[in-house]
Coordinates of C-alpha atoms and ligand atoms in Angstrom, one line a residue:
Chain G
X1 CA -28.5 -18.3 0.2
X2 CA -29.2 -21.9 1.1
X3 CA -30.7 -23.9 -1.7
X4 CA -32.0 -27.4 -1.1
X5 CA -30.5 -29.8 -3.5
X6 CA -33.1 -30.6 -6.1
X7 CA -32.4 -31.4 -9.7
X8 CA -28.8 -30.9 -10.6
X9 CA -27.7 -30.8 -14.2
X10 CA -24.3 -32.0 -13.3
X11 CA -25.4 -34.9 -11.2
X12 CA -24.0 -37.6 -13.5
X13 CA -20.5 -36.1 -13.7
X14 CA -20.3 -35.4 -10.0
X15 CA -21.1 -39.0 -9.3
X16 CA -18.3 -40.1 -11.5
X17 CA -15.8 -38.2 -9.2
X18 CA -17.3 -39.4 -6.0
X19 CA -17.6 -43.0 -6.9
X20 CA -13.9 -43.8 -6.4
X21 CA -13.6 -42.2 -3.0
X22 CA -15.2 -43.3 0.2
X23 CA -14.1 -40.2 2.2
X24 CA -16.4 -37.3 2.7
X25 CA -15.6 -34.4 0.2
X26 CA -13.2 -31.7 1.4
X27 CA -15.2 -29.1 -0.6
X28 CA -18.8 -29.5 -1.5
X29 CA -20.3 -26.9 -3.8
X30 CA -23.9 -26.9 -4.6
X31 CA -25.9 -24.6 -6.9
X32 CA -23.5 -21.7 -6.8
X33 CA -24.3 -18.6 -8.9
X34 CA -22.0 -15.7 -9.0
X35 CA -22.6 -12.1 -10.0
X36 CA -20.4 -9.1 -10.5
X37 CA -23.1 -6.4 -10.0
X38 CA -25.8 -7.4 -12.5
X39 CA -23.4 -9.4 -14.6
X40 CA -23.8 -13.1 -13.9
X41 CA -20.6 -15.1 -14.4
X42 CA -21.3 -18.5 -12.8
X43 CA -24.4 -20.5 -13.4
X44 CA -25.5 -23.2 -11.0
X45 CA -22.2 -24.8 -10.3
X46 CA -22.2 -28.0 -8.2
X47 CA -19.2 -30.2 -7.6
X48 CA -17.4 -32.0 -4.9
X49 CA -13.6 -32.0 -4.3
X50 CA -12.0 -34.9 -2.5
X51 CA -9.2 -34.6 0.0
X52 CA -5.6 -35.2 -1.0
X53 CA -6.4 -34.9 -4.6
X54 CA -5.4 -32.5 -7.3
X55 CA -8.4 -31.0 -9.1
X56 CA -7.8 -29.0 -12.2
X57 CA -10.2 -26.4 -13.6
X58 CA -9.9 -25.9 -17.3
X59 CA -11.8 -23.8 -19.8
X60 CA -11.5 -20.9 -22.1
X61 CA -10.4 -17.4 -20.9
X62 CA -13.2 -15.5 -19.1
X63 CA -15.3 -18.6 -18.4
X64 CA -15.2 -18.0 -14.6
X65 CA -12.4 -20.3 -13.4
X66 CA -10.7 -17.6 -11.3
X67 CA -14.1 -16.4 -10.0
X68 CA -15.1 -19.9 -8.9
X69 CA -11.7 -20.5 -7.3
X70 CA -11.9 -17.3 -5.4
X71 CA -15.4 -18.1 -4.1
X72 CA -13.9 -21.1 -2.3
X73 CA -12.0 -18.9 0.2
X74 CA -14.3 -15.9 0.0
X75 CA -11.6 -13.8 -1.8
X76 CA -14.4 -12.3 -3.8
X77 CA -15.7 -10.6 -0.6
X78 CA -13.3 -7.8 -1.2
X79 CA -14.6 -7.1 -4.7
X80 CA -17.2 -4.4 -4.6
X81 CA -20.5 -5.5 -5.9
X82 CA -19.7 -9.2 -6.0
X83 CA -22.4 -11.6 -4.9
X84 CA -22.6 -15.4 -4.3
X85 CA -25.7 -17.6 -4.2
X86 CA -25.7 -21.2 -3.4
X87 CA -23.8 -23.2 -0.8
X88 CA -20.1 -23.9 -0.4
X89 CA -19.2 -26.4 2.3
X90 CA -15.6 -26.9 3.5
X91 CA -15.3 -29.9 5.8
X92 CA -19.1 -29.9 5.9
X93 CA -19.4 -26.4 7.2
X94 CA -21.0 -23.6 5.2
X95 CA -18.3 -21.0 4.6
X96 CA -20.8 -18.3 3.7
X97 CA -22.7 -18.7 7.0
X98 CA -22.9 -15.4 8.9
X99 CA -20.9 -16.8 11.8
X100 CA -17.9 -17.8 9.8
X101 CA -14.6 -16.3 10.7
X102 CA -13.3 -15.3 7.3
X103 CA -9.7 -14.9 8.5
X104 CA -9.7 -18.4 9.9
X105 CA -11.2 -19.7 6.6
X106 CA -8.5 -18.1 4.5
X107 CA -5.9 -19.6 6.7
X108 CA -7.3 -23.0 6.1
X109 CA -7.9 -22.4 2.4
X110 CA -4.7 -20.9 1.1
X111 CA -4.3 -19.3 -2.3
X112 CA -1.6 -18.6 -4.9
X113 CA -2.6 -16.0 -7.4
X114 CA -2.4 -16.0 -11.2
X115 CA 0.2 -13.2 -11.1
X116 CA 2.8 -13.6 -8.4
X117 CA 2.5 -10.8 -5.8
X118 CA 5.3 -10.9 -3.3
X119 CA 5.4 -8.1 -0.7
X120 CA 8.2 -5.5 -1.2
X121 CA 10.1 -7.1 1.7
X122 CA 12.9 -9.6 2.1
X123 CA 12.4 -13.2 1.0
X124 CA 12.4 -14.2 4.7
X125 CA 9.8 -11.6 5.7
X126 CA 7.5 -12.6 2.8
X127 CA 7.4 -16.2 4.1
X128 CA 7.2 -15.1 7.7
X129 CA 4.4 -12.6 7.1
X130 CA 1.5 -15.1 7.5
X131 CA 3.2 -16.7 10.5
X132 CA 3.6 -13.3 12.2
X133 CA 0.1 -11.9 11.6
X134 CA -1.4 -15.2 12.7
X135 CA 0.9 -15.4 15.7
X136 CA 1.8 -19.0 14.8
X137 CA 5.3 -19.1 16.1
X138 CA 6.6 -18.6 19.6
X139 CA 10.3 -18.2 19.3
X140 CA 12.5 -16.7 16.6
X141 CA 14.1 -20.1 16.1
X142 CA 10.7 -21.6 15.5
X143 CA 10.0 -18.9 13.0
X144 CA 13.2 -19.5 11.2
X145 CA 12.6 -23.2 11.1
X146 CA 9.1 -22.7 9.6
X147 CA 10.4 -20.3 7.0
X148 CA 13.1 -22.7 6.0
X149 CA 10.7 -25.7 5.9
X150 CA 8.3 -23.7 3.7
X151 CA 11.0 -22.6 1.3
X152 CA 12.1 -26.2 1.1
X153 CA 8.6 -27.5 0.4
X154 CA 8.3 -24.9 -2.4
X155 CA 11.7 -26.1 -3.8
X156 CA 13.2 -22.7 -3.4
X157 CA 15.4 -23.1 -0.4
X158 CA 18.6 -24.0 -2.3
X159 CA 18.4 -21.0 -4.5
X160 CA 17.8 -18.4 -1.8
X161 CA 19.3 -19.8 1.4
X162 CA 22.3 -17.4 1.1
X163 CA 20.2 -14.3 0.6
X164 CA 17.2 -14.7 2.7
X165 CA 17.3 -11.0 3.6
X166 CA 17.6 -9.7 0.1
X167 CA 14.4 -8.3 -1.5
X168 CA 11.9 -10.7 -2.8
X169 CA 11.4 -8.3 -5.8
X170 CA 14.9 -9.2 -7.0
X171 CA 13.9 -12.8 -7.6
X172 CA 13.1 -14.1 -11.1
X173 CA 9.4 -14.6 -12.1
X174 CA 9.5 -18.3 -11.4
X175 CA 11.3 -17.8 -8.1
X176 CA 8.7 -15.3 -7.1
X177 CA 5.9 -17.7 -7.9
X178 CA 7.5 -20.3 -5.8
X179 CA 8.0 -17.8 -3.0
X180 CA 4.3 -17.1 -3.1
X181 CA 3.7 -20.8 -2.9
X182 CA 6.1 -21.0 0.1
X183 CA 4.3 -18.1 1.7
X184 CA 1.0 -19.9 1.3
X185 CA 2.4 -23.1 2.7
X186 CA 4.0 -21.5 5.7
X187 CA 0.6 -21.0 7.5
X188 CA -0.2 -24.7 6.8
X189 CA -3.5 -24.5 5.1
X190 CA -5.4 -27.7 4.4
X191 CA -6.5 -26.7 0.9
X192 CA -4.3 -24.9 -1.6
X193 CA -6.0 -23.0 -4.4
X194 CA -3.6 -22.2 -7.3
X195 CA -4.7 -19.9 -10.1
X196 CA -2.4 -20.6 -13.1
X197 CA 0.7 -20.9 -10.9
X198 CA 2.8 -21.6 -14.0
X199 CA 1.3 -19.3 -16.5
X200 CA 4.3 -17.0 -16.7
X201 CA 7.0 -19.6 -16.4
X202 CA 9.5 -21.3 -18.7
X203 CA 9.3 -25.0 -19.2
X204 CA 11.8 -25.8 -16.5
X205 CA 10.3 -23.7 -13.8
X206 CA 6.9 -25.1 -14.8
X207 CA 8.2 -28.6 -14.4
X208 CA 9.4 -27.7 -11.0
X209 CA 6.0 -26.4 -10.0
X210 CA 4.4 -29.5 -11.3
X211 CA 6.8 -31.7 -9.3
X212 CA 6.0 -29.6 -6.3
X213 CA 2.3 -30.1 -6.7
X214 CA 2.8 -33.8 -7.0
X215 CA 4.8 -33.8 -3.7
X216 CA 2.3 -31.6 -1.9
X217 CA -0.6 -33.7 -2.8
X218 CA -0.1 -36.1 0.1
X219 CA -0.5 -33.2 2.6
X220 CA -2.9 -30.9 1.0
X221 CA -6.0 -30.8 -1.1
X222 CA -5.1 -28.9 -4.2
X223 CA -7.2 -27.1 -6.8
X224 CA -5.3 -25.7 -9.8
X225 CA -6.5 -23.5 -12.6
X226 CA -4.6 -24.0 -15.8
X227 CA -4.8 -23.2 -19.5
X228 CA -2.3 -25.9 -20.3
X229 CA -4.1 -29.2 -21.2
X230 CA -0.9 -31.3 -20.8
X231 CA -0.4 -29.8 -17.4
X232 CA -3.9 -30.6 -16.3
X233 CA -3.5 -34.1 -17.6
X234 CA -0.1 -34.6 -15.9
X235 CA -0.8 -33.2 -12.4
X236 CA -4.5 -33.7 -11.7
X237 CA -6.6 -36.6 -10.5
X238 CA -9.9 -34.9 -11.4
X239 CA -10.7 -32.2 -14.0
X240 CA -13.5 -29.7 -14.3
X241 CA -14.3 -28.1 -17.6
X242 CA -16.0 -24.8 -17.5
X243 CA -17.5 -23.0 -20.4
X244 CA -19.3 -19.6 -20.3
X245 CA -19.8 -19.8 -16.6
X246 CA -21.2 -23.3 -16.6
X247 CA -19.6 -26.5 -15.4
X248 CA -19.8 -28.6 -18.5
X249 CA -18.1 -31.8 -17.3
X250 CA -16.4 -33.0 -14.2
X251 CA -14.7 -36.3 -13.6
X252 CA -11.5 -38.3 -13.5
X253 CA -8.8 -36.6 -15.4
X254 CA -8.0 -39.7 -17.6
X255 CA -11.6 -40.0 -18.6
X256 CA -12.1 -36.3 -19.3
X257 CA -9.1 -36.4 -21.6
X258 CA -9.7 -39.8 -23.3
X259 CA -13.4 -40.3 -23.2
X260 CA -15.4 -37.1 -22.5
X261 CA -19.1 -37.4 -22.6
X262 CA -19.7 -33.9 -23.8
X263 CA -18.9 -32.8 -27.3
X264 CA -17.8 -29.4 -26.0
X265 CA -15.3 -31.0 -23.6
X266 CA -13.9 -33.1 -26.4
X267 CA -13.5 -30.1 -28.7
X268 CA -11.8 -28.2 -26.0
X269 CA -9.3 -30.8 -24.8
X270 CA -8.4 -31.8 -28.3
X271 CA -7.8 -28.1 -29.2
X272 CA -10.5 -28.0 -31.8
X273 CA -12.2 -25.2 -30.0
X274 CA -13.9 -22.1 -31.6
Chain X
X1 CA 15.7 8.8 -35.0
X2 CA 15.7 12.4 -35.9
X3 CA 12.3 12.9 -34.2
X4 CA 13.6 11.3 -31.1
X5 CA 16.5 13.6 -30.9
X6 CA 14.2 16.6 -31.3
X7 CA 12.1 15.3 -28.5
X8 CA 15.0 14.8 -26.2
X9 CA 16.4 18.2 -27.0
X10 CA 13.0 19.7 -26.3
X11 CA 12.5 18.1 -22.9
X12 CA 16.1 18.7 -22.1
X13 CA 15.7 22.4 -22.7
X14 CA 12.7 22.4 -20.3
X15 CA 14.7 20.5 -17.7
X16 CA 17.6 23.0 -18.1
X17 CA 15.2 25.8 -17.8
X18 CA 14.1 24.6 -14.4
X19 CA 17.6 24.4 -13.2
X20 CA 18.3 27.9 -14.5
X21 CA 15.3 29.3 -12.7
X22 CA 16.4 27.8 -9.4
X23 CA 19.9 29.1 -9.9
X24 CA 18.7 32.5 -10.9
X25 CA 16.6 32.8 -7.8
X26 CA 19.5 31.8 -5.6
X27 CA 21.8 34.2 -7.4
X28 CA 19.4 37.1 -7.2
X29 CA 18.7 36.6 -3.5
X30 CA 22.4 36.4 -2.8
X31 CA 23.1 39.6 -4.8
X32 CA 20.3 41.5 -3.1
X33 CA 21.4 40.6 0.4
X34 CA 25.1 41.2 -0.1
X35 CA 25.4 43.9 2.5
X36 CA 24.0 41.6 5.2
X37 CA 26.0 38.6 4.1
X38 CA 29.3 40.6 4.2
X39 CA 28.5 42.2 7.5
X40 CA 27.3 39.1 9.5
X41 CA 28.7 36.2 7.6
X42 CA 27.6 32.7 8.8
X43 CA 26.8 34.2 12.3
X44 CA 23.5 35.4 10.6
X45 CA 22.2 31.9 10.9
X46 CA 23.0 31.5 14.6
X47 CA 22.4 35.0 16.0
X48 CA 19.2 35.2 18.0
X49 CA 18.9 39.0 18.1
X50 CA 16.8 40.8 15.6
X51 CA 17.0 44.5 16.3
X52 CA 16.4 46.8 13.3
X53 CA 16.9 49.9 15.4
X54 CA 20.3 48.9 16.6
X55 CA 21.2 47.5 13.2
X56 CA 21.7 44.0 14.5
X57 CA 20.2 41.2 12.4
X58 CA 20.2 37.4 13.3
X59 CA 17.9 34.8 11.6
X60 CA 17.8 32.2 14.3
X61 CA 14.4 33.1 15.9
X62 CA 12.8 32.9 12.4
X63 CA 14.6 29.7 11.5
X64 CA 13.6 28.2 14.8
X65 CA 10.0 29.5 14.5
X66 CA 9.6 28.1 11.0
X67 CA 11.0 24.7 11.7
X68 CA 9.4 24.3 15.1
X69 CA 5.9 25.3 13.8
X70 CA 6.3 23.1 10.7
X71 CA 7.5 20.1 12.5
X72 CA 4.8 20.3 15.2
X73 CA 2.2 20.8 12.5
X74 CA 3.5 17.8 10.7
X75 CA 3.3 15.7 13.8
X76 CA -0.3 16.6 14.2
X77 CA -1.3 16.5 10.5
X78 CA 0.4 13.3 9.3
X79 CA -1.6 10.8 11.3
X80 CA -4.8 12.6 10.6
X81 CA -4.1 13.0 6.9
X82 CA -3.1 9.3 6.6
X83 CA -6.2 8.4 8.6
X84 CA -8.5 10.3 6.2
X85 CA -6.8 8.8 3.2
X86 CA -7.2 5.3 4.5
X87 CA -10.8 6.0 5.4
X88 CA -11.7 7.3 2.0
X89 CA -9.9 4.7 0.0
X90 CA -10.4 1.6 2.1
X91 CA -13.2 2.0 4.6
X92 CA -15.9 4.5 3.7
X93 CA -19.1 3.5 1.9
X94 CA -19.1 4.2 -1.8
X95 CA -21.7 6.9 -1.6
X96 CA -19.6 8.9 0.9
X97 CA -16.4 8.7 -1.1
X98 CA -16.9 11.4 -3.6
X99 CA -18.4 14.0 -1.2
X100 CA -15.4 13.4 1.2
X101 CA -12.9 13.8 -1.6
X102 CA -14.7 17.0 -2.7
X103 CA -14.6 18.3 0.9
X104 CA -10.8 17.7 1.3
X105 CA -10.2 19.4 -2.0
X106 CA -12.3 22.3 -0.9
X107 CA -10.3 22.7 2.3
X108 CA -7.2 22.9 0.1
X109 CA -8.7 25.6 -2.0
X110 CA -9.6 28.0 0.9
X111 CA -7.3 31.1 0.8
X112 CA -4.9 31.2 3.6
X113 CA -6.2 34.6 4.8
X114 CA -9.5 33.0 5.5
X115 CA -7.8 30.4 7.6
X116 CA -6.0 33.3 9.4
X117 CA -9.3 35.0 10.2
X118 CA -10.7 31.8 11.5
X119 CA -7.6 31.5 13.5
X120 CA -7.9 34.9 15.1
X121 CA -11.6 34.6 15.9
X122 CA -12.0 30.9 16.8
X123 CA -8.7 29.3 17.4
X124 CA -6.9 31.9 19.4
X125 CA -9.6 32.3 22.0
X126 CA -9.8 28.5 22.4
X127 CA -6.0 28.3 22.8
X128 CA -6.1 31.1 25.4
X129 CA -8.9 29.3 27.3
X130 CA -6.9 26.1 27.2
X131 CA -3.9 27.8 28.6
X132 CA -5.9 29.4 31.4
X133 CA -7.4 26.0 32.2
X134 CA -4.0 24.4 32.4
X135 CA -3.1 22.9 35.8
X136 CA -0.4 24.8 37.7
X137 CA 1.8 21.7 37.7
X138 CA 2.1 21.8 33.9
X139 CA 2.4 25.5 33.7
X140 CA 5.8 25.3 35.3
X141 CA 7.1 23.3 32.4
X142 CA 9.1 25.1 29.7
X143 CA 6.8 23.6 27.1
X144 CA 3.8 25.5 28.5
X145 CA 5.3 28.6 30.1
X146 CA 4.3 32.2 29.4
X147 CA 1.3 34.5 29.8
X148 CA -2.0 33.4 28.3
X149 CA -2.1 35.4 25.1
X150 CA -3.8 33.0 22.7
X151 CA -1.5 34.0 19.8
X152 CA 1.7 32.0 19.7
X153 CA 3.3 28.8 18.6
X154 CA 0.4 26.5 19.4
X155 CA -2.2 28.5 17.4
X156 CA 0.2 28.7 14.5
X157 CA 0.9 25.0 14.7
X158 CA -2.8 24.1 14.7
X159 CA -3.7 26.3 11.8
X160 CA -0.8 24.9 9.8
X161 CA -1.9 21.4 10.6
X162 CA -5.4 22.2 9.4
X163 CA -4.0 23.6 6.2
X164 CA -1.6 20.8 5.6
X165 CA -4.0 17.9 6.1
X166 CA -5.9 18.3 2.8
X167 CA -2.6 18.3 0.8
X168 CA -1.1 15.3 2.5
X169 CA -4.2 13.3 2.5
X170 CA -5.0 13.8 -1.1
X171 CA -1.5 12.8 -2.2
X172 CA -1.7 9.9 0.3
X173 CA -5.0 8.9 -1.1
X174 CA -3.7 8.8 -4.7
X175 CA -0.8 6.8 -3.5
X176 CA -2.9 4.3 -1.7
X177 CA -5.2 4.0 -4.7
X178 CA -2.3 3.1 -6.8
X179 CA -1.4 0.1 -4.6
X180 CA -2.2 -3.0 -6.7
X181 CA -5.2 -5.0 -5.5
X182 CA -2.9 -8.0 -5.6
X183 CA -1.0 -6.7 -2.6
X184 CA -4.1 -6.6 -0.5
X185 CA -5.3 -9.9 -1.8
X186 CA -1.9 -11.4 -0.9
X187 CA -2.4 -10.2 2.7
X188 CA -6.0 -11.4 2.9
X189 CA -5.2 -14.7 1.5
X190 CA -2.7 -15.3 4.3
X191 CA -5.3 -14.6 6.9
X192 CA -4.9 -10.9 7.3
X193 CA -7.6 -8.9 9.0
X194 CA -8.7 -5.7 7.3
X195 CA -6.4 -3.7 9.5
X196 CA -3.4 -5.9 8.5
X197 CA -4.3 -5.7 4.9
X198 CA -4.4 -2.0 5.0
X199 CA -1.1 -1.9 6.8
X200 CA 0.3 -4.1 4.0
X201 CA -1.0 -1.6 1.5
X202 CA 0.5 1.3 3.5
X203 CA 3.8 -0.5 3.7
X204 CA 3.8 -1.0 -0.1
X205 CA 3.0 2.7 -0.6
X206 CA 5.5 3.9 2.0
X207 CA 7.7 5.9 -0.3
X208 CA 4.7 7.7 -1.7
X209 CA 3.4 8.3 1.8
X210 CA 6.7 9.9 2.8
X211 CA 6.5 12.0 -0.4
X212 CA 3.0 13.1 0.7
X213 CA 4.2 14.0 4.2
X214 CA 7.2 16.0 2.8
X215 CA 4.9 17.9 0.5
X216 CA 2.9 18.9 3.6
X217 CA 6.2 19.9 5.2
X218 CA 7.2 22.1 2.3
X219 CA 3.8 23.7 2.4
X220 CA 4.0 24.4 6.1
X221 CA 7.5 25.9 5.7
X222 CA 6.4 28.5 3.3
X223 CA 2.9 29.2 4.6
X224 CA 2.8 32.9 5.3
X225 CA -0.5 34.7 5.8
X226 CA -2.4 32.6 8.3
X227 CA 0.7 32.0 10.4
X228 CA 1.5 35.7 10.5
X229 CA -1.9 36.4 11.8
X230 CA -1.8 34.1 14.8
X231 CA 1.9 33.4 15.7
X232 CA 2.4 36.6 17.7
X233 CA 5.3 37.9 15.6
X234 CA 7.8 38.1 18.3
X235 CA 11.4 37.1 17.3
X236 CA 12.5 34.9 20.1
X237 CA 13.7 31.3 20.4
X238 CA 11.4 29.5 22.9
X239 CA 10.3 26.0 23.4
X240 CA 7.0 27.1 24.8
X241 CA 3.9 26.3 22.8
X242 CA 2.2 29.4 24.1
X243 CA 5.0 31.9 23.5
X244 CA 4.5 34.3 20.6
X245 CA 7.2 33.7 18.0
X246 CA 8.0 34.5 14.4
X247 CA 8.6 32.7 11.1
X248 CA 10.8 33.5 8.2
X249 CA 7.9 34.0 5.8
X250 CA 6.0 36.1 8.4
X251 CA 8.9 38.5 9.0
X252 CA 9.3 39.0 5.2
X253 CA 5.6 39.8 4.8
X254 CA 5.5 42.1 7.8
X255 CA 8.6 44.1 7.6
X256 CA 9.5 44.3 4.0
X257 CA 7.6 47.6 3.5
X258 CA 9.1 49.1 6.7
X259 CA 12.7 48.3 5.9
X260 CA 14.1 51.9 5.9
X261 CA 17.8 51.4 5.5
X262 CA 19.7 49.4 3.1
X263 CA 21.2 46.9 5.6
X264 CA 17.7 46.1 7.0
X265 CA 16.4 45.4 3.5
X266 CA 19.4 43.2 2.8
X267 CA 19.0 41.3 6.0
X268 CA 15.3 40.7 5.2
X269 CA 16.3 39.4 1.7
X270 CA 18.9 37.2 3.3
X271 CA 16.1 35.7 5.4
X272 CA 14.4 34.9 2.1
X273 CA 17.7 33.3 1.0
X274 CA 17.8 31.2 4.2
X275 CA 14.2 30.1 3.6
X276 CA 15.1 29.2 0.1
X277 CA 18.1 27.2 1.1
X278 CA 16.2 25.3 3.9
X279 CA 13.4 24.4 1.5
X280 CA 16.0 23.1 -1.0
X281 CA 17.6 21.1 1.8
X282 CA 14.3 19.7 3.1
X283 CA 13.3 18.7 -0.4
X284 CA 16.7 17.1 -1.2
X285 CA 16.6 15.1 2.1
X286 CA 13.2 13.8 1.3
X287 CA 14.3 12.8 -2.2
X288 CA 17.3 11.0 -0.6
X289 CA 15.0 9.3 1.9
X290 CA 12.6 8.1 -0.7
X291 CA 15.4 7.0 -2.9
X292 CA 17.1 5.0 -0.2
X293 CA 13.8 3.4 0.8
X294 CA 12.9 2.3 -2.7
X295 CA 16.5 1.1 -3.2
X296 CA 16.5 -1.0 -0.1
X297 CA 13.3 -2.7 -1.4
X298 CA 15.0 -3.7 -4.6
X299 CA 18.7 -4.2 -4.2
X300 CA 20.3 -7.5 -3.8
X301 CA 23.5 -7.2 -1.7
X302 CA 26.1 -9.2 -3.6
X303 CA 28.0 -10.0 -0.4
X304 CA 26.0 -12.8 1.0
X305 CA 23.8 -11.7 3.8
X306 CA 24.2 -13.6 7.0
X307 CA 21.6 -16.3 6.8
X308 CA 18.5 -15.8 8.9
X309 CA 20.4 -13.5 11.3
X310 CA 18.6 -10.3 12.1
X311 CA 14.9 -10.0 11.7
X312 CA 12.9 -7.2 13.2
Ligands
LIG1 N1 -13.7 -7.7 -10.6 C1 -14.6 -8.0 -11.6 N2 -15.6 -7.2 -11.9 C2 -16.4 -7.4 -12.9 N3 -16.4 -8.5 -13.7 C3 -15.3 -9.3 -13.5 C4 -14.4 -9.1 -12.5 N4 -13.5 -10.1 -12.5 C5 -13.9 -10.9 -13.5 N5 -15.0 -10.4 -14.1 C6 -15.7 -11.1 -15.3 O1 -16.1 -12.4 -14.9 C7 -15.9 -13.3 -16.0 C8 -15.1 -14.4 -15.5 O2 -13.8 -14.0 -15.1 P1 -12.7 -14.9 -14.5 O3 -11.6 -14.1 -14.2 O4 -13.3 -15.7 -13.5 O5 -12.3 -15.8 -15.8 P2 -11.2 -16.9 -16.0 O6 -11.9 -18.1 -16.4 O7 -10.3 -17.0 -14.8 O8 -10.4 -16.3 -17.2 P3 -8.8 -16.4 -17.4 O9 -8.5 -17.8 -17.9 O10 -8.6 -15.4 -18.5 O11 -8.1 -16.1 -16.2 C9 -15.3 -12.5 -17.1 O12 -16.3 -12.2 -18.0 C10 -14.8 -11.2 -16.5 O13 -14.9 -10.2 -17.4
LIG2 MG1 -8.3 -16.5 -14.3

């Protein structure tokens, strides 16, 4: 699984992202290949993600964004036949090492899914779930406090504070998505992976989520997958463009959108694609 | 528009047909047991004496035997069936999955007379040996009292449990399979262990699981042959696991051909009516249970819930 870093096709673009930051990378991916059975969907991906930054993954449908995102918290472990090659370091530690505690890893690297997936429980219990299973709160008051704080962080508190014990399934799509964000925030991860968190939302709900990402940035390292170019441009500091399972270009968002070095990137971000 | 109307009429007729069948069965059972109904009235349900010679007929021992054996069987079968379903859908290696599914399906297909034979030759001696080996201190308890016969409530319960497991587990398996992957992923992403993720899936599927359990219950209530062969066929109301008892289905099967006089026959048919009514009640109750469970998962109480008051 370990590959020594030799030649990297993405070396130039990775350097571009690194140059502006002195801190060590939060996530350091080198030479990752990914297979679903015999079907290879990621080809030699290498990139580094800096702490307290928002990184956007863009690219056409089916290019492997979700797959790559899910390999950062080993969510693909539960997919039968899935296989990863290469190395993924989080805070310098290899997350695919045999000794790694996957439960602890997923607590540290939280995730919000492409489709909101609340539990069929109350709003309160949804947010409390992670706190309960990880035994993170001592008293009931502490639990309540944390749930409230998480709902506030996810900008949902005002809308639900009077009906915390109503079913989460009765919330609107946008509210459910923010509930899933609150649920992920409750266990205080250090990294938040968001797979198209605004894909099913109206412009107002989308704007709220974008504001939220902006506020969360100071406390978390955020990776967001999006199909919306404007959104990537608005919320992210760095952008990675994927195409057919390859990382085509990776760098500061303003540069990717104004002066991409690759023709493919330029075509994609300007909408002249395929 | 016209097509749609035809479709609705067609399906409506089938629905109506079902209701008619149920009503017709109830009506016919009532008509055929009129003598007994008129003679004993509601006391038929609570009378514990079943004495064809004296012409006294009470259904209580059979109602008791049916419910007691079915509930006990359910208590044993449910955890095993859910365990099997969880194992097959979540834990077992891919290569074992199909063979195991096939095996459970096979168990469900074995005729109940074969289970009965197995019960007589294998289960009953084991139960008898078990009772003989029981420490004296326990033997004094009402739950374990009685002579070591082998045939009796425990044998019937065990055989029912074995017969119910494949049904409950295959429905539970289908239900678990239908839980969206996203639910398990949600749990895993929040730091759930495998056990916790499976619990989340079971919780998501809880109404279906209840349905699976109730299906097993219905099956246990009506099971006739195997139970008749091992329960001892003695009409008495006893809490003892080792006492020979009787069920409604068993008494119908055993005594129907012997029913010499009219009243006896009508009393037996009324037992059939009682079984029919109890089955209807059990099924309706399980519907209500499932309905209230799924409703509580969706409804938004309009009257504001007290903020953060009660949580489990
Ligand atoms: N569970 C799976 N089993 C097999 N193949 C899969 C699985 N999930 C995804 N794939 C395949 O992997 C490739 C990448 O999929 P992925 O979901 O990562 O794309 P994506 O970039 O997130 O697309 P989208 O923008 O549509 O969400 C696709 O070709 C897809 O068909
Ligand atoms: Mg995707």
